[in-house]
Coordinates of C-alpha atoms in Angstrom, one line a residue:
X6 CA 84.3 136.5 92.4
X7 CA 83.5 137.6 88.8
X8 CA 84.7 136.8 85.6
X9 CA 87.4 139.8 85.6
X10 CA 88.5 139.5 89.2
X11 CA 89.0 135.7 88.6
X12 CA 91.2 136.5 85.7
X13 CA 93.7 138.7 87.3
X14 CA 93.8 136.2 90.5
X15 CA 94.8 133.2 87.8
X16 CA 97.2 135.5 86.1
X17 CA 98.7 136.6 89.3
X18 CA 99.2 132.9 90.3
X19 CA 100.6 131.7 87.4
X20 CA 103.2 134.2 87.3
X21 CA 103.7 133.1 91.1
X22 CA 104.1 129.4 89.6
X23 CA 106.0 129.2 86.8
X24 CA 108.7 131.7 85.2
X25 CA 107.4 131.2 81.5
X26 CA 104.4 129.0 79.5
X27 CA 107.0 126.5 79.4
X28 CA 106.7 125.3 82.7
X29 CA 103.5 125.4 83.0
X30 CA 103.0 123.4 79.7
X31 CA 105.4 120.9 81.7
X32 CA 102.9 120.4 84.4
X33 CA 100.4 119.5 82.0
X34 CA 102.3 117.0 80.2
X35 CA 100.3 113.7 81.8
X36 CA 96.9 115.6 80.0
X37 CA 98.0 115.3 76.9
X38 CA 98.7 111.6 75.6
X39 CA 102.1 110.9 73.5
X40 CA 99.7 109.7 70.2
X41 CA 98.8 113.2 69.5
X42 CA 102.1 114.7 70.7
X43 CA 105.1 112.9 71.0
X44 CA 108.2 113.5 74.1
X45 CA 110.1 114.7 71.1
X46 CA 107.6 117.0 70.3
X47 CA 106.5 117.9 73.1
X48 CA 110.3 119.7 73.8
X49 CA 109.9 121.3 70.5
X50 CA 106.5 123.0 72.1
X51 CA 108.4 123.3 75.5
X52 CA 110.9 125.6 73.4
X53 CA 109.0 127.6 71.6
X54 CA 106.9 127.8 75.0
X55 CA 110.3 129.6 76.7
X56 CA 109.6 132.9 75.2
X57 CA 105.7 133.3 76.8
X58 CA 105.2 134.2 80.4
X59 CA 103.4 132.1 82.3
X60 CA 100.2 134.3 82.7
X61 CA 99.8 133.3 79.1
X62 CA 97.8 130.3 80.4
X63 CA 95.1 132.2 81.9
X64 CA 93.8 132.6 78.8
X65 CA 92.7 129.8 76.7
X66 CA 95.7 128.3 74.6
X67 CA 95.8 124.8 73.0
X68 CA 96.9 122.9 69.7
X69 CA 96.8 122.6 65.8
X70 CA 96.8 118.8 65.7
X71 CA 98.2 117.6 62.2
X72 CA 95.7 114.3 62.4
X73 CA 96.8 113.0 59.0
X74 CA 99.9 112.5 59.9
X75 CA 101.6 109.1 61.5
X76 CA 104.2 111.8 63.3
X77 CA 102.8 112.8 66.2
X78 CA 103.6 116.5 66.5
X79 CA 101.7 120.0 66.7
X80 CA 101.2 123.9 66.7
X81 CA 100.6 125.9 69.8
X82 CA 98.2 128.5 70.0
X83 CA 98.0 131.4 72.4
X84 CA 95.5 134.4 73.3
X85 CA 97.4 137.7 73.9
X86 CA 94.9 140.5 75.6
X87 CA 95.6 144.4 76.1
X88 CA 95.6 145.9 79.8
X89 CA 96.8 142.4 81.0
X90 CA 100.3 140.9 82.4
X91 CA 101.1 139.1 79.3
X92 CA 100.8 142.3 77.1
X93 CA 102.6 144.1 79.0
X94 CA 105.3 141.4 78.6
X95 CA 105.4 141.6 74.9
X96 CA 105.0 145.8 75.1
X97 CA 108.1 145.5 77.8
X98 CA 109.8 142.8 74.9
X99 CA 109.4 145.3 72.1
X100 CA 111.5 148.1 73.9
X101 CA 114.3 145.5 74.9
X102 CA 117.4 145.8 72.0
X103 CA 117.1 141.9 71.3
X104 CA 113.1 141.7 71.6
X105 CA 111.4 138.1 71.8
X106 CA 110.0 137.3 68.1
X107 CA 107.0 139.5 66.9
X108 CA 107.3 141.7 70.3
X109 CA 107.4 144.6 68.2
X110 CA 104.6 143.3 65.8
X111 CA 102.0 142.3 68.8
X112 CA 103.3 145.9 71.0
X113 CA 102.2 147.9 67.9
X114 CA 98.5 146.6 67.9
X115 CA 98.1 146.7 71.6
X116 CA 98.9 150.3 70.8
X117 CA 96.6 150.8 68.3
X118 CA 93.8 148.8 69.9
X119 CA 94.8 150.9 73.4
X120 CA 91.9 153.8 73.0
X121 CA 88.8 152.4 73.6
X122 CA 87.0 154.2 70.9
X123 CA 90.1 153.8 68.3
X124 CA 88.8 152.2 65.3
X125 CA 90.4 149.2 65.6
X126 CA 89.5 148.5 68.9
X127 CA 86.1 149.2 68.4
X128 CA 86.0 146.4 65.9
X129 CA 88.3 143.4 67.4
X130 CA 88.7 144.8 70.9
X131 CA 92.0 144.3 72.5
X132 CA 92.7 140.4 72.0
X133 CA 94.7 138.7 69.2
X134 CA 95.7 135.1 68.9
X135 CA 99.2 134.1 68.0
X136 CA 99.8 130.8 66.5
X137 CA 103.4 129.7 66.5
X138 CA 104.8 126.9 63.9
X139 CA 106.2 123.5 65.6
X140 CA 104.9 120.7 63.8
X141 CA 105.0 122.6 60.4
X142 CA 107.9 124.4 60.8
X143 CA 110.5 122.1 58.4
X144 CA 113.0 122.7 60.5
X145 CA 113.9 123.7 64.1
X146 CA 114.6 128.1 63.4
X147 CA 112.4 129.7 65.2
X148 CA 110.0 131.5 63.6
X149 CA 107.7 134.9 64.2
X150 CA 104.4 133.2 65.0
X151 CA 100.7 133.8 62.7
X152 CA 99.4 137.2 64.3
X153 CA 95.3 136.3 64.3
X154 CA 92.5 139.5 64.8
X155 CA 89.0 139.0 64.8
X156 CA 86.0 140.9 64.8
X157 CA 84.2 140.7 67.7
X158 CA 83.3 143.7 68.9
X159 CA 81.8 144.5 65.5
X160 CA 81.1 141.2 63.9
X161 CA 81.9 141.8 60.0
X162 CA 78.0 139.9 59.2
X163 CA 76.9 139.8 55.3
X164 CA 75.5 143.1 55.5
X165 CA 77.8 145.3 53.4
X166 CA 77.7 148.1 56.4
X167 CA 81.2 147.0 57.5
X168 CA 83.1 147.2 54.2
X169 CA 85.3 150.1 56.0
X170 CA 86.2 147.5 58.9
X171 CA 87.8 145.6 56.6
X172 CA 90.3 148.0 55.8
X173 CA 90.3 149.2 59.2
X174 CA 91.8 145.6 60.4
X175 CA 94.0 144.9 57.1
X176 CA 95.8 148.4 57.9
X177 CA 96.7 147.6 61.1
X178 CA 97.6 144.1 60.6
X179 CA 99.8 144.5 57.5
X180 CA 101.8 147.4 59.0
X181 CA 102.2 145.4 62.3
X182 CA 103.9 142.5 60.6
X183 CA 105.8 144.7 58.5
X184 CA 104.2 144.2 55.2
X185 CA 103.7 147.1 52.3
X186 CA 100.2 148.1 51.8
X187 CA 98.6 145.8 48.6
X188 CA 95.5 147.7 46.9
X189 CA 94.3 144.5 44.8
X190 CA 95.2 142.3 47.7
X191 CA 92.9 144.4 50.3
X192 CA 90.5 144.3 47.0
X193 CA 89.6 140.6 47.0
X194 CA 89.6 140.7 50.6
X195 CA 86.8 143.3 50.4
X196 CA 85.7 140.6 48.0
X197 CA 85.2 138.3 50.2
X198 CA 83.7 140.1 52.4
X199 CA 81.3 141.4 50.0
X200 CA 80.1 138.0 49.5
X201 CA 78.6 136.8 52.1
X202 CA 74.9 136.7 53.3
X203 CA 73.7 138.3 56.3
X204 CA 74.0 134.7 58.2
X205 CA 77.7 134.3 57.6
X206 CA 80.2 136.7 59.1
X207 CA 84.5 136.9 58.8
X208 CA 85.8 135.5 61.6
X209 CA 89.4 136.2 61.7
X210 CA 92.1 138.1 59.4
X211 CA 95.4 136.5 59.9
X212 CA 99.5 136.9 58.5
X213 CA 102.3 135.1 59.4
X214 CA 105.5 137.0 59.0
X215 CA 107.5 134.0 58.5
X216 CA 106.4 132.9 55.5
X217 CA 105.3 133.4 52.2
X218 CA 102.9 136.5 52.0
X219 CA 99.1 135.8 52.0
X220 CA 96.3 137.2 54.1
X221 CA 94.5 134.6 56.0
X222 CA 90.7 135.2 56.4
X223 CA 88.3 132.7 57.5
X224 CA 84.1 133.3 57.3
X225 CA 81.8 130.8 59.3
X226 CA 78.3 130.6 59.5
X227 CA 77.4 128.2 56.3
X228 CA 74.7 125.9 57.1
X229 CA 75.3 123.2 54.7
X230 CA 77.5 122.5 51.4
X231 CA 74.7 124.2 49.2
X232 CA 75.3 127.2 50.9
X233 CA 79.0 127.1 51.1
X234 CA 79.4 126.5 47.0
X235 CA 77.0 129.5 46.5
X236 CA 79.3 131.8 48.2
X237 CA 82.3 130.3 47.1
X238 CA 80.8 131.3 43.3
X239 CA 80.1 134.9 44.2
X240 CA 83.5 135.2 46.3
X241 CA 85.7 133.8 43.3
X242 CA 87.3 131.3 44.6
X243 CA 89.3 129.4 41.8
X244 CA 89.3 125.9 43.1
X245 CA 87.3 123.2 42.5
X246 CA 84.4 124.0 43.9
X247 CA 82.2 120.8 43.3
X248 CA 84.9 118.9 45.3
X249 CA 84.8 121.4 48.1
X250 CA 80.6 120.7 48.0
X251 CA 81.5 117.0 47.6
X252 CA 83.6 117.2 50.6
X253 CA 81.1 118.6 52.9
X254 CA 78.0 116.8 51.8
X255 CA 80.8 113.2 53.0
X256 CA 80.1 114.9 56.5
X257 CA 77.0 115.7 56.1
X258 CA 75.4 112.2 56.2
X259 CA 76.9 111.7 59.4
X260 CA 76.3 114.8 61.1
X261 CA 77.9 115.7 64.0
X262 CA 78.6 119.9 63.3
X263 CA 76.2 122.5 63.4
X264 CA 78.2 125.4 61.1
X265 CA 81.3 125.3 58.7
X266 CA 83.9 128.2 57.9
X267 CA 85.5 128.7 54.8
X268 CA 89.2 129.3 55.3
X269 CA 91.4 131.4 52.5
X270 CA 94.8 132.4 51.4
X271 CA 94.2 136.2 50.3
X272 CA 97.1 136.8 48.0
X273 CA 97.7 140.3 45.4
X274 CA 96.8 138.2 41.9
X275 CA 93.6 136.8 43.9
X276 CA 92.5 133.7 45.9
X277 CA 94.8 131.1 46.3
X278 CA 93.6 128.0 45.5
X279 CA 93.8 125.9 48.7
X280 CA 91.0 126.4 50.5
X281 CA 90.1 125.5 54.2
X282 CA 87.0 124.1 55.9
X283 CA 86.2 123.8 59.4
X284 CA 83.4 122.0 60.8
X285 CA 82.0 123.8 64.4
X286 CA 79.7 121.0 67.1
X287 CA 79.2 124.6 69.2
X288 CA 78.6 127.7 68.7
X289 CA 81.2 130.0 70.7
X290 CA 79.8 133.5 71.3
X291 CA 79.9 134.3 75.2
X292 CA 82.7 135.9 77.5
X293 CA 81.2 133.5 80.5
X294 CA 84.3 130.7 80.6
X295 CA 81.5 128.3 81.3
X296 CA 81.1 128.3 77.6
X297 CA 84.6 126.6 77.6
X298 CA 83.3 123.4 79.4
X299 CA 82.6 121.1 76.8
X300 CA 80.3 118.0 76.5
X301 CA 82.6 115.0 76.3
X302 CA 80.2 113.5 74.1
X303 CA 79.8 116.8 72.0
X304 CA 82.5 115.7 69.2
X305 CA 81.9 111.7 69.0
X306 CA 79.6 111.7 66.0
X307 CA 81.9 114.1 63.4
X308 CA 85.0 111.9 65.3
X309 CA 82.8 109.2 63.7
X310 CA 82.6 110.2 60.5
X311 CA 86.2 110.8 60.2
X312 CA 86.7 107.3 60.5
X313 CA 83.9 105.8 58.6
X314 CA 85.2 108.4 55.2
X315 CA 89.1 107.3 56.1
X316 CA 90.6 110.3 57.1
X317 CA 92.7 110.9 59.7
X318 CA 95.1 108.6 61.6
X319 CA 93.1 106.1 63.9
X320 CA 95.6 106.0 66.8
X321 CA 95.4 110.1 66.8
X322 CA 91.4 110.0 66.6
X323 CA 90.7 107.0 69.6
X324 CA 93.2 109.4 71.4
X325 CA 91.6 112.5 70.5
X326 CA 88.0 111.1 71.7
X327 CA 89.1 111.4 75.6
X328 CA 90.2 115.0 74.8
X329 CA 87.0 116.1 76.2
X330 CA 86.7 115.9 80.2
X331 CA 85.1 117.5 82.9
X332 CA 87.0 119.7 85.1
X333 CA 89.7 118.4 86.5
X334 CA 91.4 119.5 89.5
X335 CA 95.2 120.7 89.7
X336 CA 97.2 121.4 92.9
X337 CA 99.8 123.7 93.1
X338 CA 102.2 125.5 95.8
X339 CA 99.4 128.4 96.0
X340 CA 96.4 126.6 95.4
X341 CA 94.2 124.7 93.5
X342 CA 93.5 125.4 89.1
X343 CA 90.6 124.1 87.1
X344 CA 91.6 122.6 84.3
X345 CA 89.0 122.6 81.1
X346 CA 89.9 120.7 78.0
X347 CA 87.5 121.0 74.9
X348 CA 87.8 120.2 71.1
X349 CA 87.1 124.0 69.4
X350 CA 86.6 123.0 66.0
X351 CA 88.2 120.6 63.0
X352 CA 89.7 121.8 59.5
X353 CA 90.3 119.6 56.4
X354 CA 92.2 121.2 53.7
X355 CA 91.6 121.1 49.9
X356 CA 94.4 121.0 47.9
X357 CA 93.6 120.7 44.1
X358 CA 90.5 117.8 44.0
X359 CA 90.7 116.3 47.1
X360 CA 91.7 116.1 51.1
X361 CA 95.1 116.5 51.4
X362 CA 94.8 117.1 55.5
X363 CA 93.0 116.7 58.6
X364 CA 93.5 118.5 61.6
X365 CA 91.9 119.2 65.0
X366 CA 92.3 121.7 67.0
X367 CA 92.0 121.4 70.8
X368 CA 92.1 124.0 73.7
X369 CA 92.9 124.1 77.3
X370 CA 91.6 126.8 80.0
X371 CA 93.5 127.1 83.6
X372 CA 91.3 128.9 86.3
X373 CA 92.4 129.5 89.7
X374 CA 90.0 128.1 92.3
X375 CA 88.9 130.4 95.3
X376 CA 91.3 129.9 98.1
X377 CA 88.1 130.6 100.3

């Protein structure tokens, strides 16, 4: 069975399984330890959970873990592809007089990305990644969730030949969420863009509807904190950018990452000045969900050096260390699933001179097994 045909039997069996993500998250609940997400939590993720079907989890979904924080809460995270069952949920949602939140918003890029050779499909393809507010939501209305698009049919390298792309995706992603176009803001996006070397590329454009306006775009590929302060020059970014060096050359000395991305708010007067930096122990660039399986060993060192420097929460990091496993085996009424768990990357946040968070963000993949 190849990759495709085992991705329509897992989606067909989940739907079999469970009548939304929410129960299926519930089966999961003994994976996930308490420390990093509470029982009251965890009903908070349950309910936002409600909404999704449960093919949902044939893709890979997982959590923004708020690891400077005592409160043990989080986001959930969710891949949405065209020409699947879940898509066809949301374009179904989006006709419906009372639609689920951001039906309407995810329905009119499926559209868009439909046409193989439309221009936005022929840079992102036909996935998006939806990010919906738990933990950081203040308080319990729900909200539209972050709508994420990224380049990878046409990664958006340091070249300067994909300065078009950039409006291509910006388009499509501000009308989706129901913005007005912004010339200066798609300006210092271009910026941005215009910025890099041919080693770095933009890894994702994101908005969330639900809150204050600003463009979230995130470029990976730096090398080391030399690097990442050059570009941060030539981008424009108006933060302290010795402390953002300072900050990386802490994990530098321990090691443990092989690439950082720089993560920014893209707003009309500019580049906000809180800036994001995520630290990558694998490099993530095949369709083969072998790549998923993860080296329980692979995180250990930067886990290290988050303790040795002081940041994070030490319950939430011992916890977060067994995160990592082989595959482990689920039963169910029509079979059996392969559960993989991995840590895809870690993000600490400047805010004026300093770290003002840490968070991790961890993944699951469900795959059904062969019945024969």
């Amino acid at each position: 069975m190849n990759f495709e045909e085992g991705l329509a039997v897992t989606q067909e069996r989940l739907a079999g399984e469970a009548g939304s993500m929410a129960e299926v998250l519930e089966r999961l609940r003994g994976q996930i330890s308490p420390v990093l997400i509470g029982d009251r939590e965890w009903e908070s993720v349950l309910e936002r959970a409600r909404d999704l079907p449960a093919a949902v989890a044939a893709f890979p979904f997982g959590f923004e873990l708020p690891l400077h924080e005592t409160r043990p809460g989080a986001d959930l995270g969710v891949s949405v592809v065209g020409g699947t069952g879940p898509a066809a949920y949301f374009e179904k949602q989006a006709r419906l007089d009372k639609p689920v939140p951001s039906a309407s918003a995810i329905a009119q890029l499926l559209e868009q990305t439909e046409p193989d050779d439309s221009p936005l499909c022929q840079v992102v393809g036909r996935k998006m990644m939806l990010e919906y507010d738990v933990a950081s939501r203040p308080d319990d209305a729900p909200a539209d969730p972050g709508i994420f698009l990224r380049p990878a049919e046409r990664p958006m390298v340091g070249d300067g030949r994909c300065l078009g792309d950039v409006g291509t995706v910006l388009d499509a992603l501000v009308s989706a969420v129901g913005w007005s176009p912004d010339a200066a803001e798609r300006q210092h996006a271009e910026r941005i863009y215009l910025a890099q070397r041919p080693d770095t590329r933009v890894e994702s454009f994101g908005a969330f509807p639900s809150r204050e306006r600003a463009l979230r775009l995130a470029v990976t590929g730096f090398r080391n904190s030399q690097d990442l302060a050059a570009f941060l020059e030539r981008a424009g970014w108006p933060g302290q950018r010795p402390a953002a060096a300072a900050a990386v050359s802490r994990f530098e000395k321990h090691g443990g990452f092989v690439a950082l991305g720089a993560h920014f708010d893209v707003l009309s007067g500019g580049l906000g000045p809180t800036l994001g930096l995520s630290f990558i122990a694998k490099e993530r660039v095949s369709k083969d969900p072998r790549y998923w399986l993860d080296d329980p060993r692979l995180w250990n060192t930067f886990v290290d050096g988050l303790r040795t420097e002081g940041l994070g929460v030490p319950q939430k990091l011992s916890a977060l260390s067994g995160w990592t496993a082989g595959p482990t085996t689920l039963f169910s009424r029509s079979g059996q699933f392969v559960l993989l768990r991995g840590i895809h990357h870690f993000k600490i946040v400047l805010d004026g001179d300093g770290i003002g968070q840490v968070k991790g963000y961890v993944y699951m993949v469900l795959i059904a097994a062969p019945t024969s």
